[in-house]
mmCIF file of C-alpha atoms and ligand atoms in Angstrom:
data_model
loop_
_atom_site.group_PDB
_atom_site.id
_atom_site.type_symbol
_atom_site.label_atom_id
_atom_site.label_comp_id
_atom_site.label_asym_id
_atom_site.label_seq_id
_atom_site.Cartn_x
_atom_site.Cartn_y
_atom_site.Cartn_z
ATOM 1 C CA UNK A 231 -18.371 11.715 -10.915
ATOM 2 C CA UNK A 232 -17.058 9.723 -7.867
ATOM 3 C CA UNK A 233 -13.775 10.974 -6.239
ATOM 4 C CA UNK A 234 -10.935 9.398 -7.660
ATOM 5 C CA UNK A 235 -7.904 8.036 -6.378
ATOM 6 C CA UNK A 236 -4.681 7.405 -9.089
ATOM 7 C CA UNK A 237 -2.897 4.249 -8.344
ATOM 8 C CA UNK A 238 0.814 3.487 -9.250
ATOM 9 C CA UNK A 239 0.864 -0.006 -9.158
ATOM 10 C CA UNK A 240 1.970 -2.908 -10.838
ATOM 11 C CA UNK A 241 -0.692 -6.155 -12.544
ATOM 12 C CA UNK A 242 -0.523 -9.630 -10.203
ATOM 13 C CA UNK A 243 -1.978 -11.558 -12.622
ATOM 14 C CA UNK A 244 -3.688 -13.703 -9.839
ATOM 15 C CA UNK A 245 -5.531 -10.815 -9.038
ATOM 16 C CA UNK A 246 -5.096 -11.234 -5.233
ATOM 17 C CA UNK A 247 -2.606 -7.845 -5.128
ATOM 18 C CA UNK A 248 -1.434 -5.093 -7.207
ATOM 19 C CA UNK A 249 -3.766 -2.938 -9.673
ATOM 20 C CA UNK A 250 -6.516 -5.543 -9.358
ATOM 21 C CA UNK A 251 -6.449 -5.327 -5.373
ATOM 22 C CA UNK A 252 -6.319 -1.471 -5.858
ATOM 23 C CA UNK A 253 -9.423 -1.154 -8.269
ATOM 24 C CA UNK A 254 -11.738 -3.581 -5.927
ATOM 25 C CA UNK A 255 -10.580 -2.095 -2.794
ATOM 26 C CA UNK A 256 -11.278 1.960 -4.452
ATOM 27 C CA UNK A 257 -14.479 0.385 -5.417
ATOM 28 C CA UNK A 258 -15.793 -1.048 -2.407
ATOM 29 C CA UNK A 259 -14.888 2.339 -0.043
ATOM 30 C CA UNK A 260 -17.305 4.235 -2.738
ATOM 31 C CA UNK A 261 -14.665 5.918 -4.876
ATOM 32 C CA UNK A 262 -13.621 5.266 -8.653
ATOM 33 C CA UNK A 263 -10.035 4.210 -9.338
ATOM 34 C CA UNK A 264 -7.593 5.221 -12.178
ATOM 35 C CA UNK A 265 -4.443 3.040 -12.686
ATOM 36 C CA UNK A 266 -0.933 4.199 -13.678
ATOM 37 C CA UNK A 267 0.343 0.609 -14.263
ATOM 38 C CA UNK A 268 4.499 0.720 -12.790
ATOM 39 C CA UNK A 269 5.086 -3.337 -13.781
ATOM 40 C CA UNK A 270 3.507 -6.198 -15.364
ATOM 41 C CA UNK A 271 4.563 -9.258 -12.648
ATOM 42 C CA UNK A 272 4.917 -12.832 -13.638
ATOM 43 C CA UNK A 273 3.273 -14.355 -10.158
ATOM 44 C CA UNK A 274 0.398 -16.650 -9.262
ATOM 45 C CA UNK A 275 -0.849 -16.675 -5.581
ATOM 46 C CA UNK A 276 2.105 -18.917 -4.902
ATOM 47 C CA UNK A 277 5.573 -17.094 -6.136
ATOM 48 C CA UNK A 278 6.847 -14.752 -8.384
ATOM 49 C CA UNK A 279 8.603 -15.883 -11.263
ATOM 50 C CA UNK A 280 9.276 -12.193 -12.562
ATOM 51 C CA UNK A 281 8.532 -8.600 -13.597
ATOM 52 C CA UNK A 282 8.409 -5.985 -16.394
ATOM 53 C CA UNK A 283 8.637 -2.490 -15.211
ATOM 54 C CA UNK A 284 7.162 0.015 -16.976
ATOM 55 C CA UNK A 285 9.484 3.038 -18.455
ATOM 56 C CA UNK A 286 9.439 6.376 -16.806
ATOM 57 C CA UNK A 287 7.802 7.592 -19.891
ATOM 58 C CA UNK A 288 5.186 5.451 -19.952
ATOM 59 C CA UNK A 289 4.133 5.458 -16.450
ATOM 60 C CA UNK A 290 4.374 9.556 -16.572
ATOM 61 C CA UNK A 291 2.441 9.722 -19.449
ATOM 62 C CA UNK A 292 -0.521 7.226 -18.125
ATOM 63 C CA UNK A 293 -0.822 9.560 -15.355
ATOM 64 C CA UNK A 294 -0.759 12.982 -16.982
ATOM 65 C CA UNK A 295 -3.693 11.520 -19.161
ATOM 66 C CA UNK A 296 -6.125 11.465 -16.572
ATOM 67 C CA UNK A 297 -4.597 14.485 -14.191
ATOM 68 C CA UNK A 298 -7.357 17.002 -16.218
ATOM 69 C CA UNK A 299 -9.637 14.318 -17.248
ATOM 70 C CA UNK A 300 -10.725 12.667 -13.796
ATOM 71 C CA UNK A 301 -11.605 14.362 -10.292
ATOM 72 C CA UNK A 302 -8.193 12.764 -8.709
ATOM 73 C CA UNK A 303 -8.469 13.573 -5.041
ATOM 74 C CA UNK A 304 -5.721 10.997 -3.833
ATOM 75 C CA UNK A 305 -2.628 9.334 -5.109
ATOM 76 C CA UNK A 306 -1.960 5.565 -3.734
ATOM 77 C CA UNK A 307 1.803 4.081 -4.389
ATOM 78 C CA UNK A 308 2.079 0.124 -4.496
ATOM 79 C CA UNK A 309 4.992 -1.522 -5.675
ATOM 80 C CA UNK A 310 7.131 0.994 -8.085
ATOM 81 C CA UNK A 311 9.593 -1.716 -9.177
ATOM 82 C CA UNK A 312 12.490 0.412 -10.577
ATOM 83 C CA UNK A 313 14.163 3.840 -8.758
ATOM 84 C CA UNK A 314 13.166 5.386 -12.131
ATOM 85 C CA UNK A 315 9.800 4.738 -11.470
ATOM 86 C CA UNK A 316 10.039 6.235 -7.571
ATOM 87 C CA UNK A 317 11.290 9.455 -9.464
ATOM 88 C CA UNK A 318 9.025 9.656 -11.733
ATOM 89 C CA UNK A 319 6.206 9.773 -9.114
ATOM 90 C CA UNK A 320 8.288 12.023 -6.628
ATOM 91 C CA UNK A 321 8.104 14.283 -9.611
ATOM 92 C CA UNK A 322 4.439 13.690 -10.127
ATOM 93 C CA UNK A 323 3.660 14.392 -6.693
ATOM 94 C CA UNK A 324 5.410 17.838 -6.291
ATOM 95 C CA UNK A 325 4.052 19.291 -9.537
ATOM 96 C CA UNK A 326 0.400 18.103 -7.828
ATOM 97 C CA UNK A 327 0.658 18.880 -4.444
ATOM 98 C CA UNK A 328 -3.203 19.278 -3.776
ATOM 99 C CA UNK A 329 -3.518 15.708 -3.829
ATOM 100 C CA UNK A 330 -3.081 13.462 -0.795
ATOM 101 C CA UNK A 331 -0.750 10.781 -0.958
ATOM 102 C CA UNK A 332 -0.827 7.000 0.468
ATOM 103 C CA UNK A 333 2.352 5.406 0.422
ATOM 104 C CA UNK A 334 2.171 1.175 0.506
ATOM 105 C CA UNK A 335 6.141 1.095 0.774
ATOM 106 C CA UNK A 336 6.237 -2.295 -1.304
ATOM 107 C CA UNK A 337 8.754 -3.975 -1.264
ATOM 108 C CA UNK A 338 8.503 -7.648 -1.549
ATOM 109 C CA UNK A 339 5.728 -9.576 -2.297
ATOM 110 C CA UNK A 340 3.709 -11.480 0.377
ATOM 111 C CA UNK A 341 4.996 -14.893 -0.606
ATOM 112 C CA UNK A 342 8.663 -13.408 -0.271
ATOM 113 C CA UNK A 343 8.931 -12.841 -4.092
ATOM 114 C CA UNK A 344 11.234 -10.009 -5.361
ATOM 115 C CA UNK A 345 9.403 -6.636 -7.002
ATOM 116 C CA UNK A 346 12.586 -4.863 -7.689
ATOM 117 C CA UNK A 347 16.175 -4.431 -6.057
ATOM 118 C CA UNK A 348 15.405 -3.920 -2.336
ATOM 119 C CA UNK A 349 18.973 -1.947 -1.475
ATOM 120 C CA UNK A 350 18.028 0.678 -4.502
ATOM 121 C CA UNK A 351 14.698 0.939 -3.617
ATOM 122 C CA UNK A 352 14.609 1.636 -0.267
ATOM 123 C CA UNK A 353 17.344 4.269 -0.864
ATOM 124 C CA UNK A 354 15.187 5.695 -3.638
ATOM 125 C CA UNK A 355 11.917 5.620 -1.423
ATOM 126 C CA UNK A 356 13.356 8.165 1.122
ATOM 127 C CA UNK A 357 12.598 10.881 -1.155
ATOM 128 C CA UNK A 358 8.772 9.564 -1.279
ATOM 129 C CA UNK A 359 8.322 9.693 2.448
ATOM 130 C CA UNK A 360 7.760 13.655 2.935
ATOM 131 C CA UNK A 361 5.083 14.025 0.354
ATOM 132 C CA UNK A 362 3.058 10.680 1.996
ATOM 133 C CA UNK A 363 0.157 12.049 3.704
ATOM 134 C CA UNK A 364 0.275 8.350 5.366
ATOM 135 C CA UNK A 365 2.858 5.504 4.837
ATOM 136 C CA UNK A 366 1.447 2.116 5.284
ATOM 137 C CA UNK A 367 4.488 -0.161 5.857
ATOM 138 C CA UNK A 368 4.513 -3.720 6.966
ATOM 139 C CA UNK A 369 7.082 -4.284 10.608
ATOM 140 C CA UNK A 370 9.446 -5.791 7.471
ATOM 141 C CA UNK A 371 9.303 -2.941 5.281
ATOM 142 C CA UNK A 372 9.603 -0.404 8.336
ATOM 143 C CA UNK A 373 12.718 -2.183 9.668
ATOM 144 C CA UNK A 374 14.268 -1.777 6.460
ATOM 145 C CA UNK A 375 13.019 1.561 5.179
ATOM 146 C CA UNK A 376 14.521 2.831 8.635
ATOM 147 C CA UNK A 377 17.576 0.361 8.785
ATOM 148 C CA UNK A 378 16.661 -0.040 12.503
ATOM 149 C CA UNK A 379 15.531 -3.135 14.492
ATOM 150 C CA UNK A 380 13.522 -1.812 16.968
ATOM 151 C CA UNK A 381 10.259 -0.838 15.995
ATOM 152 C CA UNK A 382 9.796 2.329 18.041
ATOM 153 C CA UNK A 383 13.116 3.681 17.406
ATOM 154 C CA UNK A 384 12.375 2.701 13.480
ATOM 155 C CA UNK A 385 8.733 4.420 12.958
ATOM 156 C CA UNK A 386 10.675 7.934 15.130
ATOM 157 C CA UNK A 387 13.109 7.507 12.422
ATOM 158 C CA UNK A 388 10.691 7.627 9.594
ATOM 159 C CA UNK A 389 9.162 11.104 11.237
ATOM 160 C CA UNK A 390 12.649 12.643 11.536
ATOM 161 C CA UNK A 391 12.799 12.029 7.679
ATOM 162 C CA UNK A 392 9.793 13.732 7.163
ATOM 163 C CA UNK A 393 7.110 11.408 7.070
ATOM 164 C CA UNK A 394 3.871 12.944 8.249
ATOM 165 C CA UNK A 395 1.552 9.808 9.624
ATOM 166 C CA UNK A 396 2.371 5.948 9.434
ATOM 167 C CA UNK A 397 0.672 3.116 10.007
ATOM 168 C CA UNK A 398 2.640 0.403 11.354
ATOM 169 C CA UNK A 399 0.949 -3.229 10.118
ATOM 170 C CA UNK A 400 1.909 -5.672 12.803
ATOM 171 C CA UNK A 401 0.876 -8.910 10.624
ATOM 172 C CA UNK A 402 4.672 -9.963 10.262
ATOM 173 C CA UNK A 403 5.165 -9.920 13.867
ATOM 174 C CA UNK A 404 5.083 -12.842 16.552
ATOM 175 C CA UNK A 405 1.627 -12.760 17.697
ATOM 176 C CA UNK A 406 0.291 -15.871 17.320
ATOM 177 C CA UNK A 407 -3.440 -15.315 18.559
ATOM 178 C CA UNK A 408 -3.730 -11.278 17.175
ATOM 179 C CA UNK A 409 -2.418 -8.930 14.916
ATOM 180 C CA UNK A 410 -1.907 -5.111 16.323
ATOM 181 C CA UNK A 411 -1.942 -1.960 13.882
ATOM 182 C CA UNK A 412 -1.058 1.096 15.484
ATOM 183 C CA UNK A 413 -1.431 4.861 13.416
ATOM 184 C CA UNK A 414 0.909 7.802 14.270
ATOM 185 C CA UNK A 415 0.551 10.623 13.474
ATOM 186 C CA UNK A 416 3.318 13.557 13.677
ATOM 187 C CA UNK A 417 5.065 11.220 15.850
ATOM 188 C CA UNK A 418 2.118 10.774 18.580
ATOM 189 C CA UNK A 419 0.531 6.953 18.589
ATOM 190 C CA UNK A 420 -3.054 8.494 17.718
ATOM 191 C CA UNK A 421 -4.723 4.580 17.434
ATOM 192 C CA UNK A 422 -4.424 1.165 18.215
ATOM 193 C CA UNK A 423 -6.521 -1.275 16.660
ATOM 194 C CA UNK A 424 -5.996 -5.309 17.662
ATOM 195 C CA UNK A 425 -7.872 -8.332 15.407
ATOM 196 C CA UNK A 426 -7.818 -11.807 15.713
ATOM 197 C CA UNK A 427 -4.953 -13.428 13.786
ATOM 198 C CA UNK A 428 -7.112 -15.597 11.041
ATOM 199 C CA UNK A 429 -5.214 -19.114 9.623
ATOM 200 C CA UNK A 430 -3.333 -18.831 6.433
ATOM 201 C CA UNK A 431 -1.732 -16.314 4.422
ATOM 202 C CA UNK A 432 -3.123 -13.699 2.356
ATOM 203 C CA UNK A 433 -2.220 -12.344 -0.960
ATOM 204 C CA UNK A 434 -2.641 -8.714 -1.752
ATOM 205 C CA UNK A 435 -3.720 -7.627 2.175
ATOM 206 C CA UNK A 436 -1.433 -4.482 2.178
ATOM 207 C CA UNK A 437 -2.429 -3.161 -1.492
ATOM 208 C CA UNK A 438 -6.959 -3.931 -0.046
ATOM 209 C CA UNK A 439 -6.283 -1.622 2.856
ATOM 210 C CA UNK A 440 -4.064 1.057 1.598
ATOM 211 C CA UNK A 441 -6.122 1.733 -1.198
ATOM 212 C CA UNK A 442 -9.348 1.417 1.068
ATOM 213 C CA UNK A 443 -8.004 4.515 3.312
ATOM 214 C CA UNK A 444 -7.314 6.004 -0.007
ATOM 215 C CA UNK A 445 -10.588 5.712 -1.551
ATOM 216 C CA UNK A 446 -11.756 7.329 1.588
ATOM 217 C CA UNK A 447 -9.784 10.002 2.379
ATOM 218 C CA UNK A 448 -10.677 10.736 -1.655
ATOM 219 C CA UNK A 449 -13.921 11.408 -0.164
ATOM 220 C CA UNK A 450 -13.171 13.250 2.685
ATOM 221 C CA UNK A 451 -13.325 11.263 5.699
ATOM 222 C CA UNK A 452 -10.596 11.962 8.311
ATOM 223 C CA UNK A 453 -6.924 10.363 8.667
ATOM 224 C CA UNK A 454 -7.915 7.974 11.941
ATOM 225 C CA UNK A 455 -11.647 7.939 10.782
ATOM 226 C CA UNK A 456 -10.582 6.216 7.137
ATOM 227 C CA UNK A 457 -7.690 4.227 9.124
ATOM 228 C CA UNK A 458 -10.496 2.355 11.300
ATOM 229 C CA UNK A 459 -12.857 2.021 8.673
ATOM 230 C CA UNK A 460 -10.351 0.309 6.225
ATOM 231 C CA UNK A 461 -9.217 -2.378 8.639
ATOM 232 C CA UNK A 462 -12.680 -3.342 10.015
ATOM 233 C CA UNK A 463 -13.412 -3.637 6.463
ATOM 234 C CA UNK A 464 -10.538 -5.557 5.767
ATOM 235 C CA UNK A 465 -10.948 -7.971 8.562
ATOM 236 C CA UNK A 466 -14.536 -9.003 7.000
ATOM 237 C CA UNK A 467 -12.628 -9.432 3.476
ATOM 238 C CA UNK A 468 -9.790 -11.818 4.711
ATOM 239 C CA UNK A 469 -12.575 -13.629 6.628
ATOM 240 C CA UNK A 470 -14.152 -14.341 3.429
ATOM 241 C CA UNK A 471 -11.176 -15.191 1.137
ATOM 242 C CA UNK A 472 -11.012 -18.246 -1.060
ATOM 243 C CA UNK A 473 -7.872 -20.570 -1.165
ATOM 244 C CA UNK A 474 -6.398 -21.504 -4.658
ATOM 245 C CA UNK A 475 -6.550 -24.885 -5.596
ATOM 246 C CA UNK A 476 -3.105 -25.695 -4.907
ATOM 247 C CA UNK A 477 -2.889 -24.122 -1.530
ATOM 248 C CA UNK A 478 -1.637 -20.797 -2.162
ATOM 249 C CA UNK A 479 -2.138 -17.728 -0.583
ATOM 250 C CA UNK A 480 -5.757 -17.064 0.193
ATOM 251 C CA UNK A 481 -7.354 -14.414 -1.804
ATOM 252 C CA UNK A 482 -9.263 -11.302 -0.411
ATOM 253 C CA UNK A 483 -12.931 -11.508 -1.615
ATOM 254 C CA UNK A 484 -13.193 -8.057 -1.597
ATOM 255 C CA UNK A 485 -17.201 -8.479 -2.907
HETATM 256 N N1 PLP B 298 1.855 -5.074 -5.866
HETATM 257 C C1 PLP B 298 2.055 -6.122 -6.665
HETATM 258 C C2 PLP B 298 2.004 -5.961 -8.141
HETATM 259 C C3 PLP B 298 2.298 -7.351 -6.100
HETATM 260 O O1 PLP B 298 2.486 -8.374 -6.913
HETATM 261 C C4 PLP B 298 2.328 -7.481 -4.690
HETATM 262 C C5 PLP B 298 2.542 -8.776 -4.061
HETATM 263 O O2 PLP B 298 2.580 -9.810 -4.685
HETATM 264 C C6 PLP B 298 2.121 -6.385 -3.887
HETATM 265 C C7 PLP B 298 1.886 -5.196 -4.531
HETATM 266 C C8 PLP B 298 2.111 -6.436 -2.395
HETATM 267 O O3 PLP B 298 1.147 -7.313 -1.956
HETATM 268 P P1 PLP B 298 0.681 -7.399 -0.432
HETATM 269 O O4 PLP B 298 -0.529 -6.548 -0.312
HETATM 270 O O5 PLP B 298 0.358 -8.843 -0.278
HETATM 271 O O6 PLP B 298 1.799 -6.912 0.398
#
């Protein structure tokens, strides 16, 4: 069977993000992807109108039914939605921890929605950052995961509390004619990568390429190596995406 890689993540019934981003995304890097679902969101490609989280139970129990059942070789984390849920998986992650971990530090949703309490949940997600192999935060969600401004000063701030690599997503920044990624790694900037900026906004961007390095690292490939893989790949997806009828966010077309 395929490597597999166990996503927490919550249903966009759009389908442009969340579980359904995660599954086409695992897919399309070559690895097979089992879902822990953390929220059922009320959203179109527009807004969201609201969210169910999923008990601590539940989600705990979805994921201890495929531990023994499914080669799992990688963990991905999209949004969580409650604190509960972040300790749920912190526990999940240090009774398991063979597995490599990709941390999409949602937090909001693309069209500025809320997917939980932002104060409690970026307390709660300090505890996640040590057991990330890589943390794939947007320049919002690093300025507030580190409380700091400056974006240097921020990711340096995320290492001294133990994350391990980061990839800092520069798509929220004021670039008009590009969009600059850069990976560190233990601190270092290890990669830059630069794309043209493409018109529009995209639903479910964040969850395509974090669970694209995930499904590859699943199967081995290198930290950098899976990093520049997932965004070229990306790139071709959000050239390809298809606008809603009423002008929402665009929508990967991740086939
Ligand atoms: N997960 C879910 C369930 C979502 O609804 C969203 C955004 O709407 C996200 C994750 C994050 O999406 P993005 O990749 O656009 O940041």
């Amino acid at each position: 069977m395929r490597p597999t890689v166990l996503c927490f993540s919550g249903l966009d019934p759009s389908g442009g993000a969340g579980i359904q981003a995660d599954i086409e995304s695992i897919g399309c890097s070559g690895a097979h992807a089992a879902i822990a679902c953390t929220a059922l969101t009320i959203q179109n490609s527009q807004q969201v109108f609201g969210f169910e989280a999923t008990s601590r139970e539940l989600l705990l129990a979805q994921a201890n039914a495929v531990v023994n059942d499914l080669p799992i070789r990688c963990i991905k984390s999209g949004m969580l939605g409650t604190t509960d849920n972040i300790a749920a998986l912190v526990e999940f992650l240090q009774e398991h921890p063979d597995y490599q971990y990709v941390l999409d530090p949602v937090l909001v949703a693309n069209s500025g929605g809320s997917l939980g309490n932002l104060e409690t949940l970026v307390q709660a997600f300090q505890a996640l950052l040590p057991l990330a192999t890589l943390i794939t935060p947007n320049t919002v969600e690093l300025r507030a995961l580190a409380a700091e401004d400056d974006l240097e000063l921020a990711t340096q701030k995320l290492f001294k509390l133990g994350a391990k690599a980061i990839l800092v997503k520069g798509g929220h920044e004021d670039t008009p004619d590009h969009i600059r990624n850069a990976l560190y790694i233990n601190g270092e900037l290890v990669a830059e990568s630069r794309c043209p900026r493409l018109e529009g906004e995209y639903h479910g961007s964040g969850c395509s390429l974090a669970s694209f390095i995930a499904g590859r690292l699943a199967q081995g490939d290198e930290l950098k190596h899976a990093v520049q893989h997932a965004e070229t790949w990306l790139f071709g997806v959000l050239q390809h995406a298809e606008t809603p009828i009423e002008n929402g966010q665009k929508i990967p077309k991740r086939f």
